[in-house]
C-alpha positions as a Python dict, from the first residue, in 0.01 Angstrom:
ca = {
    (1, 'X'): (0, 0, 0),
    (2, 'X'): (-383, 56, 86),
    (3, 'X'): (-611, 55, -241),
    (4, 'X'): (-582, 470, -258),
    (5, 'X'): (-251, 401, -268),
    (6, 'X'): (-138, 555, 49),
    (7, 'X'): (218, 341, 196),
    (8, 'X'): (133, 222, 583),
    (9, 'X'): (437, 126, 760),
    (10, 'X'): (270, -38, 1096),
    (11, 'X'): (513, -78, 1378),
    (12, 'X'): (480, -335, 1690),
    (13, 'X'): (524, -263, 2074),
    (14, 'X'): (496, -373, 2400),
    (15, 'X'): (294, -100, 2677),
    (16, 'X'): (309, -193, 3009),
    (17, 'X'): (-59, -180, 3092),
    (18, 'X'): (-264, -11, 3234),
    (19, 'X'): (-113, 335, 3078),
    (20, 'X'): (-180, 661, 3119),
    (21, 'X'): (-138, 744, 2747),
    (22, 'X'): (-74, 1096, 2658),
    (23, 'X'): (-168, 1204, 2257),
    (24, 'X'): (-99, 1460, 2094),
    (25, 'X'): (-456, 1662, 2022),
    (26, 'X'): (-298, 1763, 1728),
    (27, 'X'): (-245, 1422, 1570),
    (28, 'X'): (-492, 1194, 1816),
    (29, 'X'): (-842, 1237, 1900),
    (30, 'X'): (-890, 999, 2067),
    (31, 'X'): (-712, 650, 2266),
    (32, 'X'): (-921, 323, 2254),
    (33, 'X'): (-864, -66, 2354),
    (34, 'X'): (-1035, -404, 2149),
    (35, 'X'): (-932, -736, 2376),
    (36, 'X'): (-743, -941, 2120),
    (37, 'X'): (-976, -1233, 2185),
    (38, 'X'): (-1255, -1079, 2087),
    (39, 'X'): (-1057, -937, 1735),
    (40, 'X'): (-958, -1302, 1690),
    (41, 'X'): (-1371, -1355, 1648),
    (42, 'X'): (-1460, -1392, 1295),
    (43, 'X'): (-1828, -1355, 1403),
    (44, 'X'): (-1690, -985, 1469),
    (45, 'X'): (-1591, -880, 1094),
    (46, 'X'): (-1770, -826, 810),
    (47, 'X'): (-1626, -794, 456),
    (48, 'X'): (-1830, -540, 192),
    (49, 'X'): (-1676, -485, -160),
    (50, 'X'): (-1615, -193, -268),
    (51, 'X'): (-1560, 24, -605),
    (52, 'X'): (-1282, 213, -571),
    (53, 'X'): (-1254, 412, -825),
    (54, 'X'): (-1535, 394, -1135),
    (55, 'X'): (-1337, 185, -1398),
    (56, 'X'): (-1099, -71, -1121),
    (57, 'X'): (-1283, -335, -1005),
    (58, 'X'): (-1443, -423, -685),
    (59, 'X'): (-1151, -477, -368),
    (60, 'X'): (-1244, -553, -23),
    (61, 'X'): (-1292, -442, 291),
    (62, 'X'): (-1274, -520, 613),
    (63, 'X'): (-1502, -412, 871),
    (64, 'X'): (-1523, -491, 1242),
    (65, 'X'): (-1843, -504, 1457),
    (66, 'X'): (-1830, -203, 1724),
    (67, 'X'): (-1668, -251, 1987),
    (68, 'X'): (-1814, -15, 2298),
    (69, 'X'): (-1933, 179, 1996),
    (70, 'X'): (-1586, 249, 1811),
    (71, 'X'): (-1507, 74, 1473),
    (72, 'X'): (-1188, -73, 1319),
    (73, 'X'): (-1196, -74, 949),
    (74, 'X'): (-1043, -5, 562),
    (75, 'X'): (-634, -3, 627),
    (76, 'X'): (-710, -17, 970),
    (77, 'X'): (-841, -300, 1012),
    (78, 'X'): (-675, -468, 682),
    (79, 'X'): (-317, -439, 930),
    (80, 'X'): (-516, -530, 1285),
    (81, 'X'): (-550, -883, 1104),
    (82, 'X'): (-240, -917, 1005),
    (83, 'X'): (-116, -876, 1280),
    (84, 'X'): (-356, -1110, 1490),
    (85, 'X'): (-281, -1395, 1217),
    (86, 'X'): (107, -1305, 1299),
    (87, 'X'): (83, -1305, 1648),
    (88, 'X'): (-187, -1607, 1662),
    (89, 'X'): (61, -1923, 1742),
    (90, 'X'): (182, -1683, 2097),
    (91, 'X'): (-134, -1700, 2248),
    (92, 'X'): (-249, -2102, 2160),
}
């Protein structure tokens, strides 16, 4: 569950590269990519505390630095970090 209580179930797949994406404009604004090595660099990650509700405790929110104008943050950043953690043994 996210801090806003949404349940997200990520899926991972392998796509041959390069690939011509054809996303539905009703669902996807645009597609971008970020190299895994860049994402794995701890200098590109920042953690900020956020208080989601007035009486609740502060929670960490993850932000990657901008990459070519794109910022990955919040639940997407946390999912990305979990994926990188699981992938690290395969990449070393």
